[in-house]
Amino acid sequence: MCGQCGVLLGPTTDRNNAWEMFTKLLLLNEKRGNQSTGIASVGADGVSRTLRGVMPSTNFVLDKAYPEYMNHGSTIWMGHCRFATSQPINWENAHPIISGDSVGTHNGYVENDNELFKEFNLPRKAVVDSELLIALEDAGKLVEGLKKVQGPVAMAVWNCREKTFQLIQVDNPLHVAYHDGAMFYSSEAGPLSSIGLTPIRMPEKTGWKLGPGGLLIESFPVETSQYSRRTS
């Protein structure tokens, strides 16, 4: 079980206020994972910068480098609070995960990640199973690959090369809310409610391709393969 959160900023969004709200979401998601924390900031040029640490979010947001990622040119902020299901707790396995030109976060697990890395001939840098999903996106095979993934998936991913942002939900929760021309998202509804927003649960087995401010560009069905255990 991990916690995810983020903001898709719009051109008129008050970035200072949105950053405060994003930070609160990161802190509120700590209950879902306190072993490591990370964020990604996507600039107007589409390039992402990441900051990760093997610490809970309450310590992470005190890092002197943290405020630098607000960057007034940012268009997307992504956050993750990790609770490891099996792989080692270290910097390399912390999210957001980078694979090629793609960066993303994941809540869930992949039982057959080793087999699928080989089947799709994907590069691998870490040992965390979630890396498979980001690598699939970077290879342009995410939807195809998900059909073979054994495990629940809730993920957020930015592809710098294609300039696309996607949210994917299969058997693990994702909620969104809209405020001040921006879309906020979080694993659970509670954190969004706690910052004064009205959460909407993302439909089951659905992928969304989103534009600035959370503008829905495309909604598409997604599915994974059978798996043996379940988390939320």
Short mmCIF file of C-alpha atoms in Angstrom, two decimals:
data_model
loop_
_atom_site.label_atom_id
_atom_site.label_comp_id
_atom_site.label_asym_id
_atom_site.label_seq_id
_atom_site.Cartn_x
_atom_site.Cartn_y
_atom_site.Cartn_z
CA MET A 1 0.00 0.00 0.00
CA CYS A 2 1.36 3.40 -1.04
CA GLY A 3 -0.04 6.90 -1.24
CA GLN A 4 -0.08 8.99 -4.39
CA CYS A 5 -1.02 12.61 -4.90
CA GLY A 6 -0.50 15.36 -7.41
CA VAL A 7 -1.67 18.49 -9.16
CA LEU A 8 -2.19 19.30 -12.84
CA LEU A 9 -1.91 23.07 -12.90
CA GLY A 10 -3.85 25.34 -15.20
CA PRO A 11 -2.64 28.63 -16.70
CA THR A 12 -4.59 30.70 -14.14
CA THR A 13 -3.94 28.54 -11.06
CA ASP A 14 -2.50 30.30 -8.01
CA ARG A 15 0.73 28.30 -7.78
CA ASN A 16 1.64 29.34 -4.24
CA ASN A 17 -1.71 28.14 -2.93
CA ALA A 18 -1.62 25.00 -5.06
CA TRP A 19 1.85 24.16 -3.73
CA GLU A 20 0.57 24.48 -0.16
CA MET A 21 -2.32 22.18 -0.97
CA PHE A 22 0.00 19.68 -2.69
CA THR A 23 2.27 19.66 0.36
CA LYS A 24 -0.72 18.96 2.62
CA LEU A 25 -1.74 16.07 0.36
CA LEU A 26 1.78 14.64 0.58
CA LEU A 27 1.65 14.83 4.38
CA LEU A 28 -1.83 13.34 4.57
CA ASN A 29 -0.77 10.42 2.35
CA GLU A 30 2.01 9.47 4.79
CA LYS A 31 -0.39 7.12 6.58
CA ARG A 32 -0.34 4.96 3.44
CA GLY A 33 3.45 4.79 3.34
CA ASN A 34 6.21 6.26 5.50
CA GLN A 35 9.31 4.41 4.32
CA SER A 36 10.26 6.78 1.51
CA THR A 37 8.87 9.88 -0.17
CA GLY A 38 9.38 11.53 -3.53
CA ILE A 39 8.09 14.19 -5.87
CA ALA A 40 8.41 15.09 -9.53
CA SER A 41 7.97 18.56 -11.00
CA VAL A 42 7.27 18.85 -14.73
CA GLY A 43 8.30 22.17 -16.26
CA ALA A 44 6.71 24.09 -19.11
CA ASP A 45 9.27 22.49 -21.42
CA GLY A 46 8.01 19.03 -20.44
CA VAL A 47 11.21 18.08 -18.62
CA SER A 48 10.77 16.55 -15.18
CA ARG A 49 12.90 16.97 -12.07
CA THR A 50 12.65 14.51 -9.20
CA LEU A 51 13.51 14.58 -5.52
CA ARG A 52 13.45 11.37 -3.45
CA GLY A 53 14.35 10.45 0.08
CA VAL A 54 14.24 7.40 2.36
CA MET A 55 12.13 9.15 4.97
CA PRO A 56 8.48 9.91 5.78
CA SER A 57 6.87 12.92 4.15
CA THR A 58 6.87 14.84 7.46
CA ASN A 59 10.68 14.93 7.23
CA PHE A 60 10.83 15.14 3.45
CA VAL A 61 9.02 18.48 3.19
CA LEU A 62 11.58 20.01 5.57
CA ASP A 63 14.43 19.29 3.15
CA LYS A 64 15.92 22.60 2.01
CA ALA A 65 15.68 21.45 -1.62
CA TYR A 66 11.93 20.76 -1.41
CA PRO A 67 10.65 24.34 -2.06
CA GLU A 68 12.81 24.60 -5.20
CA TYR A 69 10.48 22.13 -6.90
CA MET A 70 7.53 24.52 -6.74
CA ASN A 71 9.10 26.32 -9.75
CA HIS A 72 6.60 28.82 -11.14
CA GLY A 73 7.01 27.31 -14.60
CA SER A 74 5.76 23.91 -13.40
CA THR A 75 2.71 22.36 -15.02
CA ILE A 76 2.50 19.12 -12.99
CA TRP A 77 3.51 18.03 -9.49
CA MET A 78 3.49 14.34 -8.62
CA GLY A 79 4.00 12.90 -5.14
CA HIS A 80 4.42 9.44 -3.63
CA CYS A 81 4.65 7.97 -0.12
CA ARG A 82 5.98 4.43 -0.24
CA PHE A 83 5.20 1.36 1.81
CA ALA A 84 7.31 -1.44 0.36
CA THR A 85 5.50 -4.69 -0.44
CA SER A 86 8.65 -6.74 -0.99
CA GLN A 87 11.61 -4.91 -2.55
CA PRO A 88 14.33 -3.17 -0.48
CA ILE A 89 13.69 0.23 1.05
CA ASN A 90 16.31 2.48 -0.57
CA TRP A 91 16.71 5.56 -2.75
CA GLU A 92 16.79 3.56 -5.99
CA ASN A 93 13.40 1.96 -5.31
CA ALA A 94 11.70 5.16 -4.14
CA HIS A 95 9.15 6.82 -6.41
CA PRO A 96 8.73 8.70 -8.70
CA ILE A 97 10.43 6.20 -10.97
CA ILE A 98 12.21 7.29 -14.13
CA SER A 99 12.48 5.12 -17.22
CA GLY A 100 13.80 6.75 -20.37
CA ASP A 101 11.69 9.86 -21.01
CA SER A 102 8.91 8.83 -18.63
CA VAL A 103 8.41 9.40 -14.91
CA GLY A 104 5.65 8.05 -12.71
CA THR A 105 4.32 6.69 -9.45
CA HIS A 106 2.43 3.50 -8.62
CA ASN A 107 0.34 2.04 -5.82
CA GLY A 108 0.05 -1.73 -6.01
CA TYR A 109 2.38 -4.52 -6.99
CA VAL A 110 3.34 -6.64 -10.00
CA GLU A 111 3.74 -10.34 -9.33
CA ASN A 112 5.30 -11.15 -12.71
CA ASP A 113 7.54 -8.12 -13.28
CA ASN A 114 10.68 -10.19 -13.97
CA GLU A 115 8.95 -12.17 -16.71
CA LEU A 116 7.45 -9.09 -18.36
CA PHE A 117 10.72 -7.15 -18.34
CA LYS A 118 12.15 -10.02 -20.40
CA GLU A 119 9.11 -10.51 -22.62
CA PHE A 120 8.96 -6.83 -23.62
CA ASN A 121 12.76 -6.46 -23.66
CA LEU A 122 12.66 -3.44 -21.33
CA PRO A 123 15.61 -1.75 -19.61
CA ARG A 124 15.82 -2.07 -15.83
CA LYS A 125 17.74 0.07 -13.33
CA ALA A 126 16.12 -0.77 -9.98
CA VAL A 127 14.57 -3.91 -8.51
CA VAL A 128 11.21 -2.40 -7.60
CA ASP A 129 8.34 -4.05 -9.49
CA SER A 130 6.66 -0.70 -10.26
CA GLU A 131 9.47 0.19 -12.66
CA LEU A 132 7.92 -2.21 -15.16
CA LEU A 133 4.87 0.05 -15.61
CA ILE A 134 6.90 3.19 -16.28
CA ALA A 135 9.15 1.27 -18.68
CA LEU A 136 6.08 -0.01 -20.53
CA GLU A 137 4.81 3.55 -20.94
CA ASP A 138 8.17 4.73 -22.22
CA ALA A 139 8.18 1.91 -24.76
CA GLY A 140 4.67 2.83 -25.92
CA LYS A 141 3.29 -0.49 -24.66
CA LEU A 142 1.51 0.42 -21.42
CA VAL A 143 -2.07 -0.57 -22.29
CA GLU A 144 -0.86 -3.71 -24.08
CA GLY A 145 1.44 -4.64 -21.22
CA LEU A 146 -1.15 -4.03 -18.50
CA LYS A 147 -3.22 -6.91 -19.89
CA LYS A 148 -0.41 -9.24 -18.82
CA VAL A 149 0.39 -7.57 -15.48
CA GLN A 150 -0.54 -9.72 -12.48
CA GLY A 151 -1.48 -7.20 -9.83
CA PRO A 152 -3.58 -4.14 -8.99
CA VAL A 153 -2.58 -0.82 -10.51
CA ALA A 154 -3.18 2.79 -9.59
CA MET A 155 -0.61 4.97 -11.30
CA ALA A 156 0.26 8.42 -12.58
CA VAL A 157 2.76 8.82 -15.40
CA TRP A 158 4.21 11.64 -17.50
CA ASN A 159 5.82 10.92 -20.86
CA CYS A 160 8.14 13.81 -21.73
CA ARG A 161 8.69 12.65 -25.29
CA GLU A 162 4.97 12.41 -26.08
CA LYS A 163 3.98 15.26 -23.72
CA THR A 164 1.20 13.14 -22.20
CA PHE A 165 0.00 12.64 -18.62
CA GLN A 166 -2.09 9.63 -17.65
CA LEU A 167 -3.90 8.32 -14.59
CA ILE A 168 -4.63 4.58 -14.55
CA GLN A 169 -6.89 2.77 -12.06
CA VAL A 170 -7.39 -1.01 -11.81
CA ASP A 171 -8.43 -2.44 -8.40
CA ASN A 172 -6.64 0.27 -6.38
CA PRO A 173 -8.17 3.64 -5.53
CA LEU A 174 -7.58 7.03 -7.14
CA HIS A 175 -9.63 10.15 -6.48
CA VAL A 176 -9.60 13.54 -8.19
CA ALA A 177 -10.93 17.01 -7.37
CA TYR A 178 -10.98 20.34 -9.19
CA HIS A 179 -10.12 23.77 -7.78
CA ASP A 180 -8.87 27.10 -9.16
CA GLY A 181 -8.37 25.77 -12.68
CA ALA A 182 -6.33 22.78 -11.49
CA MET A 183 -6.95 19.08 -10.94
CA PHE A 184 -5.77 17.53 -7.68
CA TYR A 185 -5.54 13.77 -7.18
CA SER A 186 -4.94 11.45 -4.25
CA SER A 187 -5.16 7.73 -3.53
CA GLU A 188 -7.92 8.16 -0.97
CA ALA A 189 -10.76 10.66 -0.83
CA GLY A 190 -9.95 11.75 2.73
CA PRO A 191 -6.88 13.91 1.98
CA LEU A 192 -8.75 15.80 -0.73
CA SER A 193 -11.67 16.41 1.64
CA SER A 194 -9.23 17.53 4.35
CA ILE A 195 -7.98 20.38 2.16
CA GLY A 196 -11.49 21.53 1.37
CA LEU A 197 -12.07 19.81 -1.97
CA THR A 198 -14.86 17.54 -3.20
CA PRO A 199 -13.35 14.19 -4.24
CA ILE A 200 -14.55 12.11 -7.18
CA ARG A 201 -13.54 8.46 -7.35
CA MET A 202 -11.96 7.54 -10.66
CA PRO A 203 -13.99 4.83 -12.47
CA GLU A 204 -12.73 1.27 -12.11
CA LYS A 205 -10.55 -0.19 -14.88
CA THR A 206 -10.12 3.17 -16.57
CA GLY A 207 -7.28 5.21 -17.98
CA TRP A 208 -7.40 8.98 -18.44
CA LYS A 209 -5.17 11.03 -20.69
CA LEU A 210 -5.23 14.55 -19.26
CA GLY A 211 -4.21 18.03 -20.36
CA PRO A 212 -3.50 21.26 -18.45
CA GLY A 213 -5.67 21.70 -15.37
CA GLY A 214 -6.89 18.12 -15.68
CA LEU A 215 -8.72 18.62 -18.97
CA LEU A 216 -9.89 15.17 -20.06
CA ILE A 217 -8.44 14.42 -23.48
CA GLU A 218 -9.24 10.71 -23.64
CA SER A 219 -10.82 8.03 -21.46
CA PHE A 220 -10.04 4.42 -22.26
CA PRO A 221 -10.59 0.96 -20.73
CA VAL A 222 -7.69 -0.86 -19.09
CA GLU A 223 -7.37 -4.26 -17.46
CA THR A 224 -4.77 -6.42 -15.79
CA SER A 225 -4.35 -10.18 -15.58
CA GLN A 226 -5.40 -12.38 -12.66
CA TYR A 227 -3.34 -12.19 -9.49
CA SER A 228 -3.25 -13.94 -6.12
CA ARG A 229 -3.58 -11.19 -3.52
CA ARG A 230 -5.12 -7.76 -3.15
CA THR A 231 -4.19 -4.41 -1.61
CA SER A 232 -5.83 -1.01 -1.63
#
